[in-house]
């Protein structure tokens, strides 16, 4: 697989995974009737699972949007650096949402997911900066960690 193909497939796969992980069950129904809590400077001592999941759902919207682009693959093939920058922005938005989560049950898989996204964003940026030194096979471990984290989010938030 070429590097541009790897860059192109990542947002689509992750967007779908995040959408299904963050929009499951009762949380999705609650999200339809309420918006994510406003960020505060104080940690919420008794944040519910539903509140934490809504924060993650809100933070994942950039990545979901990337994955739902009809021309995401074509755009990534034409402009891998542009798609990598969009992924970096989505990573930052998700990390900001994770920073607001205080519910321990949700925080564990959210942090796993966020760390994997950070690693993948760094890999993509490195691959854009030095394509000859990039090994597309290195994407696999990041995706495995993402799948594990997203699976944990889906389990807790469903």
Tab-separated table of C-alpha atoms in Angstrom:
chain	number	residue	atom	x	y	z
A	1	UNK	CA	0.000	0.000	0.000
A	2	UNK	CA	1.346	3.419	-0.902
A	3	UNK	CA	1.673	6.162	1.681
A	4	UNK	CA	-1.033	8.379	0.106
A	5	UNK	CA	-3.424	5.399	0.213
A	6	UNK	CA	-2.636	4.853	3.885
A	7	UNK	CA	-3.293	8.533	4.595
A	8	UNK	CA	-6.536	8.318	2.622
A	9	UNK	CA	-7.884	5.249	4.379
A	10	UNK	CA	-7.180	6.341	7.947
A	11	UNK	CA	-9.747	9.169	8.262
A	12	UNK	CA	-12.480	7.161	6.564
A	13	UNK	CA	-11.958	4.127	8.775
A	14	UNK	CA	-11.592	6.144	11.955
A	15	UNK	CA	-14.528	8.381	11.184
A	16	UNK	CA	-16.774	5.374	10.794
A	17	UNK	CA	-15.415	3.751	13.937
A	18	UNK	CA	-15.750	6.901	16.011
A	19	UNK	CA	-19.250	7.517	14.722
A	20	UNK	CA	-20.375	4.029	15.688
A	21	UNK	CA	-18.460	4.031	18.970
A	22	UNK	CA	-19.680	7.433	20.083
A	23	UNK	CA	-23.239	7.266	18.811
A	24	UNK	CA	-24.411	4.012	20.322
A	25	UNK	CA	-27.575	3.170	22.199
A	26	UNK	CA	-29.063	5.442	24.835
A	27	UNK	CA	-26.285	7.977	24.497
A	28	UNK	CA	-27.253	8.654	20.876
A	29	UNK	CA	-30.886	9.149	21.909
A	30	UNK	CA	-29.849	11.537	24.678
A	31	UNK	CA	-27.537	13.380	22.292
A	32	UNK	CA	-30.450	14.027	19.979
A	33	UNK	CA	-32.315	15.820	22.754
A	34	UNK	CA	-29.437	17.616	24.478
A	35	UNK	CA	-26.115	19.159	23.647
A	36	UNK	CA	-22.708	18.396	25.115
A	37	UNK	CA	-21.970	20.030	28.450
A	38	UNK	CA	-20.052	23.292	28.287
A	39	UNK	CA	-16.397	22.990	29.266
A	40	UNK	CA	-15.581	24.222	32.736
A	41	UNK	CA	-12.356	24.962	34.507
A	42	UNK	CA	-13.303	22.694	37.407
A	43	UNK	CA	-13.458	18.944	37.013
A	44	UNK	CA	-16.949	17.575	37.468
A	45	UNK	CA	-16.769	15.299	40.487
A	46	UNK	CA	-19.686	13.103	39.519
A	47	UNK	CA	-19.777	13.162	35.752
A	48	UNK	CA	-22.145	10.505	34.431
A	49	UNK	CA	-21.248	8.039	31.708
A	50	UNK	CA	-23.799	9.704	29.424
A	51	UNK	CA	-22.277	13.160	29.995
A	52	UNK	CA	-18.778	11.854	29.315
A	53	UNK	CA	-19.922	10.043	26.190
A	54	UNK	CA	-21.613	13.206	24.906
A	55	UNK	CA	-18.345	15.078	25.346
A	56	UNK	CA	-16.513	12.431	23.313
A	57	UNK	CA	-19.217	12.416	20.675
A	58	UNK	CA	-18.912	16.178	20.339
A	59	UNK	CA	-15.110	15.993	20.211
A	60	UNK	CA	-15.207	13.324	17.517
A	61	UNK	CA	-17.327	15.275	15.051
A	62	UNK	CA	-14.357	16.590	13.027
A	63	UNK	CA	-13.052	13.083	12.543
A	64	UNK	CA	-16.503	11.744	11.721
A	65	UNK	CA	-16.867	14.500	9.121
A	66	UNK	CA	-13.507	13.533	7.603
A	67	UNK	CA	-14.612	9.932	7.324
A	68	UNK	CA	-17.931	10.845	5.769
A	69	UNK	CA	-16.489	12.962	2.955
A	70	UNK	CA	-17.552	11.451	-0.328
A	71	UNK	CA	-14.232	12.352	-1.901
A	72	UNK	CA	-11.973	11.696	1.134
A	73	UNK	CA	-9.922	9.065	-0.668
A	74	UNK	CA	-9.472	11.228	-3.766
A	75	UNK	CA	-8.654	14.289	-1.650
A	76	UNK	CA	-6.045	12.359	0.330
A	77	UNK	CA	-4.455	10.983	-2.811
A	78	UNK	CA	-4.281	14.488	-4.302
A	79	UNK	CA	-3.237	16.277	-1.101
A	80	UNK	CA	-1.886	13.925	1.587
A	81	UNK	CA	-0.501	16.869	3.580
A	82	UNK	CA	-3.906	18.551	3.606
A	83	UNK	CA	-5.640	15.403	4.819
A	84	UNK	CA	-2.948	14.856	7.443
A	85	UNK	CA	-3.505	18.430	8.674
A	86	UNK	CA	-7.243	17.764	8.902
A	87	UNK	CA	-6.532	14.595	10.869
A	88	UNK	CA	-4.244	16.559	13.210
A	89	UNK	CA	-7.055	19.064	13.779
A	90	UNK	CA	-9.526	16.242	14.464
A	91	UNK	CA	-7.006	14.678	16.847
A	92	UNK	CA	-6.711	17.965	18.753
A	93	UNK	CA	-10.504	18.312	18.989
A	94	UNK	CA	-10.869	14.770	20.331
A	95	UNK	CA	-8.016	15.317	22.808
A	96	UNK	CA	-9.736	18.476	24.063
A	97	UNK	CA	-12.913	16.456	24.638
A	98	UNK	CA	-10.967	13.741	26.477
A	99	UNK	CA	-9.468	16.436	28.716
A	100	UNK	CA	-13.008	17.286	29.851
A	101	UNK	CA	-13.914	13.690	30.751
A	102	UNK	CA	-13.751	12.950	34.466
A	103	UNK	CA	-15.806	9.746	34.521
A	104	UNK	CA	-13.246	6.995	35.178
A	105	UNK	CA	-15.217	4.357	33.287
A	106	UNK	CA	-15.185	6.419	30.091
A	107	UNK	CA	-11.778	8.017	30.617
A	108	UNK	CA	-9.775	4.790	30.309
A	109	UNK	CA	-10.812	3.868	26.735
A	110	UNK	CA	-10.941	7.552	25.762
A	111	UNK	CA	-7.294	8.010	26.751
A	112	UNK	CA	-6.269	4.844	24.872
A	113	UNK	CA	-8.023	6.183	21.786
A	114	UNK	CA	-6.552	9.659	22.155
A	115	UNK	CA	-2.998	8.357	22.610
A	116	UNK	CA	-3.354	6.201	19.499
A	117	UNK	CA	-4.701	9.180	17.549
A	118	UNK	CA	-1.734	11.291	18.707
A	119	UNK	CA	0.650	8.566	17.564
A	120	UNK	CA	-1.067	8.212	14.224
A	121	UNK	CA	-1.088	11.983	13.682
A	122	UNK	CA	2.642	12.107	14.429
A	123	UNK	CA	3.268	9.188	12.073
A	124	UNK	CA	1.280	10.860	9.280
A	125	UNK	CA	3.105	14.161	9.771
A	126	UNK	CA	6.453	12.346	9.731
A	127	UNK	CA	5.445	10.470	6.595
A	128	UNK	CA	4.479	13.701	4.867
A	129	UNK	CA	7.748	15.358	5.876
A	130	UNK	CA	9.885	12.322	4.921
A	131	UNK	CA	7.971	9.992	2.571
A	132	UNK	CA	11.053	7.900	1.793
A	133	UNK	CA	11.572	7.110	5.468
A	134	UNK	CA	7.945	6.198	6.151
A	135	UNK	CA	6.810	2.596	6.381
A	136	UNK	CA	3.036	2.304	5.775
A	137	UNK	CA	3.101	-0.976	7.700
A	138	UNK	CA	3.696	1.064	10.869
A	139	UNK	CA	0.075	2.260	10.681
A	140	UNK	CA	-1.130	-1.165	11.874
A	141	UNK	CA	-0.236	-0.862	15.577
A	142	UNK	CA	-1.852	2.586	15.776
A	143	UNK	CA	-5.022	1.229	14.207
A	144	UNK	CA	-5.034	-1.752	16.581
A	145	UNK	CA	-4.810	0.592	19.575
A	146	UNK	CA	-7.518	2.787	18.084
A	147	UNK	CA	-9.816	-0.188	17.531
A	148	UNK	CA	-9.231	-1.285	21.132
A	149	UNK	CA	-9.915	2.184	22.520
A	150	UNK	CA	-12.942	2.751	20.323
A	151	UNK	CA	-14.274	-0.680	21.216
A	152	UNK	CA	-13.969	0.265	24.872
A	153	UNK	CA	-15.778	3.543	24.240
A	154	UNK	CA	-18.528	1.727	22.379
A	155	UNK	CA	-18.893	-0.795	25.205
A	156	UNK	CA	-19.163	1.897	27.880
A	157	UNK	CA	-21.260	4.357	25.874
A	158	UNK	CA	-23.797	1.920	24.404
